[in-house]
XYZ file of C-alpha atoms in Angstrom:
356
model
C 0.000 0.000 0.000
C 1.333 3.333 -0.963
C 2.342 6.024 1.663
C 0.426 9.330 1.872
C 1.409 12.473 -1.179
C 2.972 15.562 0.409
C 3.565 18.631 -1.304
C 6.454 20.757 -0.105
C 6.646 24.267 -0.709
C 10.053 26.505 -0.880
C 9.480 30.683 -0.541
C 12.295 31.741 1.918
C 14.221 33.934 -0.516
C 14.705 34.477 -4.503
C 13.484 30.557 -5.543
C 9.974 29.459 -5.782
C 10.025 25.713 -5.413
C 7.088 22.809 -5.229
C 7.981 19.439 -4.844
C 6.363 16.383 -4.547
C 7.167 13.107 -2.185
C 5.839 9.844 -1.564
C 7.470 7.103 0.898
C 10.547 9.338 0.186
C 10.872 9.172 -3.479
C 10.968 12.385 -5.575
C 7.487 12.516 -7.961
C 8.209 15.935 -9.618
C 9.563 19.412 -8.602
C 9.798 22.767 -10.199
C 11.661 25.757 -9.304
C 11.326 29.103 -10.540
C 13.901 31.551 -9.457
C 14.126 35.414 -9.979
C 18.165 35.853 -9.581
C 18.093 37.536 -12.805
C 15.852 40.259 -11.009
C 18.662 40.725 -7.720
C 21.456 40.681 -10.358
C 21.641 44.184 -11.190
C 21.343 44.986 -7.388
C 23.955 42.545 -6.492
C 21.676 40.912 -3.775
C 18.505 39.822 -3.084
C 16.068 42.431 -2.759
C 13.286 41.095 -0.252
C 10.528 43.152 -1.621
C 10.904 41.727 -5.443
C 11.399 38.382 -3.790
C 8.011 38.349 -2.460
C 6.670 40.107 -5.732
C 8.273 37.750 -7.765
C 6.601 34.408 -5.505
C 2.847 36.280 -5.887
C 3.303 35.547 -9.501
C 5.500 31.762 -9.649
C 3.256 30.390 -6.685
C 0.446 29.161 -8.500
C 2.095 28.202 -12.351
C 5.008 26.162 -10.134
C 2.457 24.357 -8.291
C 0.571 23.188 -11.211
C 3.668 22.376 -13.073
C 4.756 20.150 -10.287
C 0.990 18.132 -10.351
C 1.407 18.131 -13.794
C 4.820 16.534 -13.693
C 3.746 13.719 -10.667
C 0.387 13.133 -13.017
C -1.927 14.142 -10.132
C -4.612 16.553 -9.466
C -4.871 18.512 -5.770
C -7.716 16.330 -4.519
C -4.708 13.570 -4.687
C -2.582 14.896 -1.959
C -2.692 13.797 1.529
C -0.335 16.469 3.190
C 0.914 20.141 2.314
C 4.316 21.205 4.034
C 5.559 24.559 3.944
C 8.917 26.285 4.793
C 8.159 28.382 7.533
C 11.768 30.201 8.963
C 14.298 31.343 8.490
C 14.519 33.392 5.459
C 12.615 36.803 4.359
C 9.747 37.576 5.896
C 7.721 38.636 3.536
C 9.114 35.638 1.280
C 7.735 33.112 3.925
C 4.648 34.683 4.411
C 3.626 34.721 0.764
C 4.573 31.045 0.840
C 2.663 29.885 3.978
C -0.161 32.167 2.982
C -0.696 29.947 -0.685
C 0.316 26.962 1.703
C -2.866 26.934 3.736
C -4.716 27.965 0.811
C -3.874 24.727 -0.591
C -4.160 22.178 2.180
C -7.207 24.229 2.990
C -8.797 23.389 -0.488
C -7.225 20.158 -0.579
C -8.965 19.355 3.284
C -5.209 18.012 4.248
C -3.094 18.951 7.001
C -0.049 21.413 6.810
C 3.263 21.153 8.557
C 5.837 23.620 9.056
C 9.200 23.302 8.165
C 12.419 24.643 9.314
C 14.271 25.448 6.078
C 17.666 23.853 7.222
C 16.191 21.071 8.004
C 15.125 20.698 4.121
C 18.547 21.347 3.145
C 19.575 18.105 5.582
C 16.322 15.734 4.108
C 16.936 16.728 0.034
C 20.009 14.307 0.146
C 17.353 11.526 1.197
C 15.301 12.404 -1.768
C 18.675 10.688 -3.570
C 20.576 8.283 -0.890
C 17.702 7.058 1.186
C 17.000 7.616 4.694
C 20.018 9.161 6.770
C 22.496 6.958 8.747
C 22.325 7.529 13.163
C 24.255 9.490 13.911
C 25.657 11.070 10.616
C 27.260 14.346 10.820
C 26.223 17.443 8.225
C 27.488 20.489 7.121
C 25.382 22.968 5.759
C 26.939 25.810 3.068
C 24.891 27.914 2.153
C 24.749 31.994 1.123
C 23.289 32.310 4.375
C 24.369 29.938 6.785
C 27.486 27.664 7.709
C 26.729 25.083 10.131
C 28.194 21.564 11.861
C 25.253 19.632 12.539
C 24.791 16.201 14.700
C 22.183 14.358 13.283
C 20.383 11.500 14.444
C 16.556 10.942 14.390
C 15.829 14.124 11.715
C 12.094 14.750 12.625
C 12.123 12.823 15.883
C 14.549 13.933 17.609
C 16.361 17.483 18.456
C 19.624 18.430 16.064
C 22.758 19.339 17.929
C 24.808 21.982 16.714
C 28.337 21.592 16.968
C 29.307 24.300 15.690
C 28.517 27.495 13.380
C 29.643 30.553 11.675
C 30.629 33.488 14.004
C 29.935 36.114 10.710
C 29.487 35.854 7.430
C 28.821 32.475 5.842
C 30.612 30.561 3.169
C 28.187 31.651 0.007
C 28.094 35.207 1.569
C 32.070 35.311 1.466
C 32.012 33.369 -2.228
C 29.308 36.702 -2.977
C 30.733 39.217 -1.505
C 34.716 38.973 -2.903
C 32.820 38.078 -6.139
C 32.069 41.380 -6.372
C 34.928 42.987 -5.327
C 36.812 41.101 -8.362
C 34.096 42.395 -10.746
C 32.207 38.673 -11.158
C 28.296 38.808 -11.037
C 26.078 38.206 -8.804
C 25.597 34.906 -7.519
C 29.051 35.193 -6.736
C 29.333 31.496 -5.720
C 29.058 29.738 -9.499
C 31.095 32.897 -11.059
C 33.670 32.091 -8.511
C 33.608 28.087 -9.443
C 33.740 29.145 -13.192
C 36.399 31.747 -12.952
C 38.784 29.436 -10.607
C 39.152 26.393 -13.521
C 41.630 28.478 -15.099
C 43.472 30.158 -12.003
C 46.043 28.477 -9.482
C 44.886 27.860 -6.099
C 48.344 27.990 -4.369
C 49.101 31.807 -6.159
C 47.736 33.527 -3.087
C 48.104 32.443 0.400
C 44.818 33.567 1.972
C 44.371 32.371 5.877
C 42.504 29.372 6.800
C 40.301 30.947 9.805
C 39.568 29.484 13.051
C 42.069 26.386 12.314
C 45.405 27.555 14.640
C 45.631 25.463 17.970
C 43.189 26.723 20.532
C 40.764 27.796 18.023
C 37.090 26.346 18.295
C 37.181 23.324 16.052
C 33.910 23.516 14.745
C 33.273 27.125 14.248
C 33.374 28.836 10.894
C 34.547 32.610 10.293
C 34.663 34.029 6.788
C 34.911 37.827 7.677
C 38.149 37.834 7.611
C 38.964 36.186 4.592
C 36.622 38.417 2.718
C 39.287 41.256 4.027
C 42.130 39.239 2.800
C 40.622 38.669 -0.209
C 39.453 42.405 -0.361
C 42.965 43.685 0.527
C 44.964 41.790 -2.083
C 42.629 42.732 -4.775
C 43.108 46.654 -3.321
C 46.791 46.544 -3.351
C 47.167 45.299 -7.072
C 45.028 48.575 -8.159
C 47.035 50.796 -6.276
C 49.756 49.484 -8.673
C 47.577 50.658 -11.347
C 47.177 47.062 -12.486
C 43.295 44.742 -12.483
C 43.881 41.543 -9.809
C 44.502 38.485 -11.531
C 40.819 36.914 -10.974
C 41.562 33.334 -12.098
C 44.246 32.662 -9.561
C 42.279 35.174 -6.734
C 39.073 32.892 -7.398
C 41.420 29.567 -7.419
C 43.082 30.758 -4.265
C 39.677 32.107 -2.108
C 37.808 28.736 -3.147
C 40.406 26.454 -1.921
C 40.612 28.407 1.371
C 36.844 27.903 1.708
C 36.939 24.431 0.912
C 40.180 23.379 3.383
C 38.365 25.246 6.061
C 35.072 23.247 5.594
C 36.173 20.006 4.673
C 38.817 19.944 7.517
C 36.466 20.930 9.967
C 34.122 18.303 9.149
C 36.135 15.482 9.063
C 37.299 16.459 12.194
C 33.917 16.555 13.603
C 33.382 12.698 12.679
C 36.846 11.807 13.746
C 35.481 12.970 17.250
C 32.631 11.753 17.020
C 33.065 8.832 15.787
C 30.949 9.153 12.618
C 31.052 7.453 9.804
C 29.073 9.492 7.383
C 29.570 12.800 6.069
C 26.441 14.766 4.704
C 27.180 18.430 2.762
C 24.344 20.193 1.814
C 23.113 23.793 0.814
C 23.856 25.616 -2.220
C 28.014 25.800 -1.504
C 27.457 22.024 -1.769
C 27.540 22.462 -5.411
C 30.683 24.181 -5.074
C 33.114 21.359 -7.636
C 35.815 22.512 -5.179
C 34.250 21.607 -1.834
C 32.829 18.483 -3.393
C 36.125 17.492 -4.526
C 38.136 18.190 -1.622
C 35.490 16.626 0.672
C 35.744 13.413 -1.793
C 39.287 13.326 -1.144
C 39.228 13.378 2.705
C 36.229 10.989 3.007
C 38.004 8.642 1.132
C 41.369 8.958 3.304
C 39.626 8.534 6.759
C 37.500 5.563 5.576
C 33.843 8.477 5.720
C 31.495 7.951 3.582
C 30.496 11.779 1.910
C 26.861 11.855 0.821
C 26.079 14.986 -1.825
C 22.778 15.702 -2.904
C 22.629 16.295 -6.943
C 23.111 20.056 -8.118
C 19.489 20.521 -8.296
C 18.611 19.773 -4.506
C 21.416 21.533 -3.283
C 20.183 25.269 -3.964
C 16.626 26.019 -2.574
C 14.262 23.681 -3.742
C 10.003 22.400 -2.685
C 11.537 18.906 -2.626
C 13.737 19.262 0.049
C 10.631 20.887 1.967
C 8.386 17.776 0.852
C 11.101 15.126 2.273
C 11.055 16.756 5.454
C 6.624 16.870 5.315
C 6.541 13.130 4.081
C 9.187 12.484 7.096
C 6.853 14.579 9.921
C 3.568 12.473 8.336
C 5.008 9.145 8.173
C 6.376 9.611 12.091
C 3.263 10.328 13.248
C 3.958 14.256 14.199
C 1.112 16.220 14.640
C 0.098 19.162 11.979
C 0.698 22.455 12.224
C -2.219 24.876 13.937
C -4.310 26.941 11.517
C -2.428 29.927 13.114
C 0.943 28.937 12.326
C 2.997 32.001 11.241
C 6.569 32.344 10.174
C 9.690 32.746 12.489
C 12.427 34.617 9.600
C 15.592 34.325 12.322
C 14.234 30.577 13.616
C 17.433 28.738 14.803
C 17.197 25.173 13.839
C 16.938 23.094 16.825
C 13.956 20.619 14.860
C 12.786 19.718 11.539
C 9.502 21.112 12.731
C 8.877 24.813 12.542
C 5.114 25.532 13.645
C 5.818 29.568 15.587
C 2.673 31.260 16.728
C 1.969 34.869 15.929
C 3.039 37.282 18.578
C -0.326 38.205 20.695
C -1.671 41.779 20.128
C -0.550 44.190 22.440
C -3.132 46.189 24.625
C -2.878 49.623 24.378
C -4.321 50.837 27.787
């Protein structure tokens, strides 16, 4: 007998995703992004974000029925990324979200968007080893994660990034060597023809004494910032290939190190990397490399599950249903700085104040 049909649904920042899941395989999922729309800004802009979901919401949805061959009345469960991520981003999501399982006469469940990150890799690998350890590298976020039970049970944070996050760092010096915004592929792209060992930028947070699990990027921004200054004050453009070669290697000795160190201690034997810096050929590579030499086994989602995606959101609904949890309240609201502690996300809205 078949499990129960969840839809998933992805709004937390420039991607509108829909997904579709049954007893955790993948039935169809569309994404429609509007990174051409931040481009020319450099970043995301929250208020075209949310314009831009108004108008994908309902075409991606369909698309995604089409795609799985079924109609609404066919879905058992809707699940919906509630934090972190823009808030008006999240809201237009969760507001189409219980429109749906409202019409549909199915419950919702609210999901923490990390947690989708950690659940798109079973959407490829099957269910997740206990304990497996995960890192998460994303634009926004750079996290160690000990994993067990994913919806059952709470997720321990070893450790996280003090400032700015890998894809923010990848984004940020992208810009300062004139690549375009998303600075993460333009720095992959532009580092196949430079020399990773022409600049030696620091490796932060890896002296002795240094918190092995924490991630800082700040500073290698600056380096990055303040080698690419001191070649124009010679009056000469900063060789990007090699800068790009250089800054993506530091990234991906940083994470990859850290990681494998966190299994070493904790006697893990499987590595999960996830988020959109997953994609990263790099940080895949590296992480390959290391896995292999300590006897780890690396799981990777595909490219397409690694950026922001309703199928990732979908895993983490058809986990929530087939455990048992309950469904989210009909006043579930959004929580846009949520830390992840579950996969659950179901925050209340804030009770009106009195004005005496």
């Amino acid at each position: 007998m078949s499990g129960p049909v969840v839809l998933g649904i992805e709004s937390s920042c420039d991607e509108t995703g829909a997904g579709i899941v049954q007893d955790g395989k993948l039935l169809a999922h569309v994404v429609a992004s509007s990174m051409d729309e931040h481009a020319r800004f450099g970043g995301v802009v929250p208020e075209i974000a949310a314009r831009a979901h108004l108008h994908s919401f309902n075409p991606v949805v369909r698309q995604a029925l089409d795609r799985a061959g079924l109609r609404l009345t066919q879905i058992d469960a809707v699940a919906v990324t509630t934090g972190p991520g823009l808030s008006g981003a999240l809201q237009v999501g969760l507001a189409g979200a219980k429109t749906l399982a409202y019409a549909a006469g199915v419950p919702l469940y609210g999901v923490h968007h990390l947690a989708g990150h950690v659940a798109a890799d079973t959407l490829e690998h099957g269910p997740l080893p206990d304990p497996c350890v995960v890192l998460i590298v994303s634009g926004g976020h750079t996290s160690l994660l000990l994993v067990r039970d994913l919806v059952r049970e709470p997720i321990l944070h070893l450790g996280d990034t003090l400032d700015d996050a890998a894809g923010e760092c990848f984004d940020k010096v992208a810009r300062i060597l004139g690549l375009p915004y998303p600075g993460g592929p333009a720095i992959d792209r532009a580092a196949r023809d430079g020399d990773p060992k022409a600049v030696a930028f620091p490796r932060p947070l890896t002296r002795p004494g240094d918190d092995p699990y924490a991630f800082s990027f700040s500073g290698l921004k600056t380096a990055a910032a303040r080698w690419a200054e001191k070649h124009r004050q010679r009056g000469e453009e900063p060789p990007v290939a090699d800068g790009a070669a250089a800054l993506q290697e530091a990234v991906a000795d940083v994470l990859t190190r850290k990681a494998l160190a966190a299994c070493r201690d904790y006697d893990v034997k499987t590595l999960v990397v996830v988020g959109g810096v997953a994609a990263n050929s790099r940080v895949r590579a590296l992480a390959e490399r290391r896995c292999a030499s300590a006897g780890v086994e690396l799981r990777v989602p595909p490219m397409t599950l690694c950026t922001d995606n309703g199928a990732m959101i979908a895993a983490v609904g058809d986990l929530l249903v087939r455990s048992g949890a309950q469904p989210a309240p009909l006043n579930v609201s959004v929580d846009p700085s949520a830390p992840l502690e579950y996969a659950s996300l179901t925050p209340l809205p804030a009770p009106p104040v009195k004005v005496p």
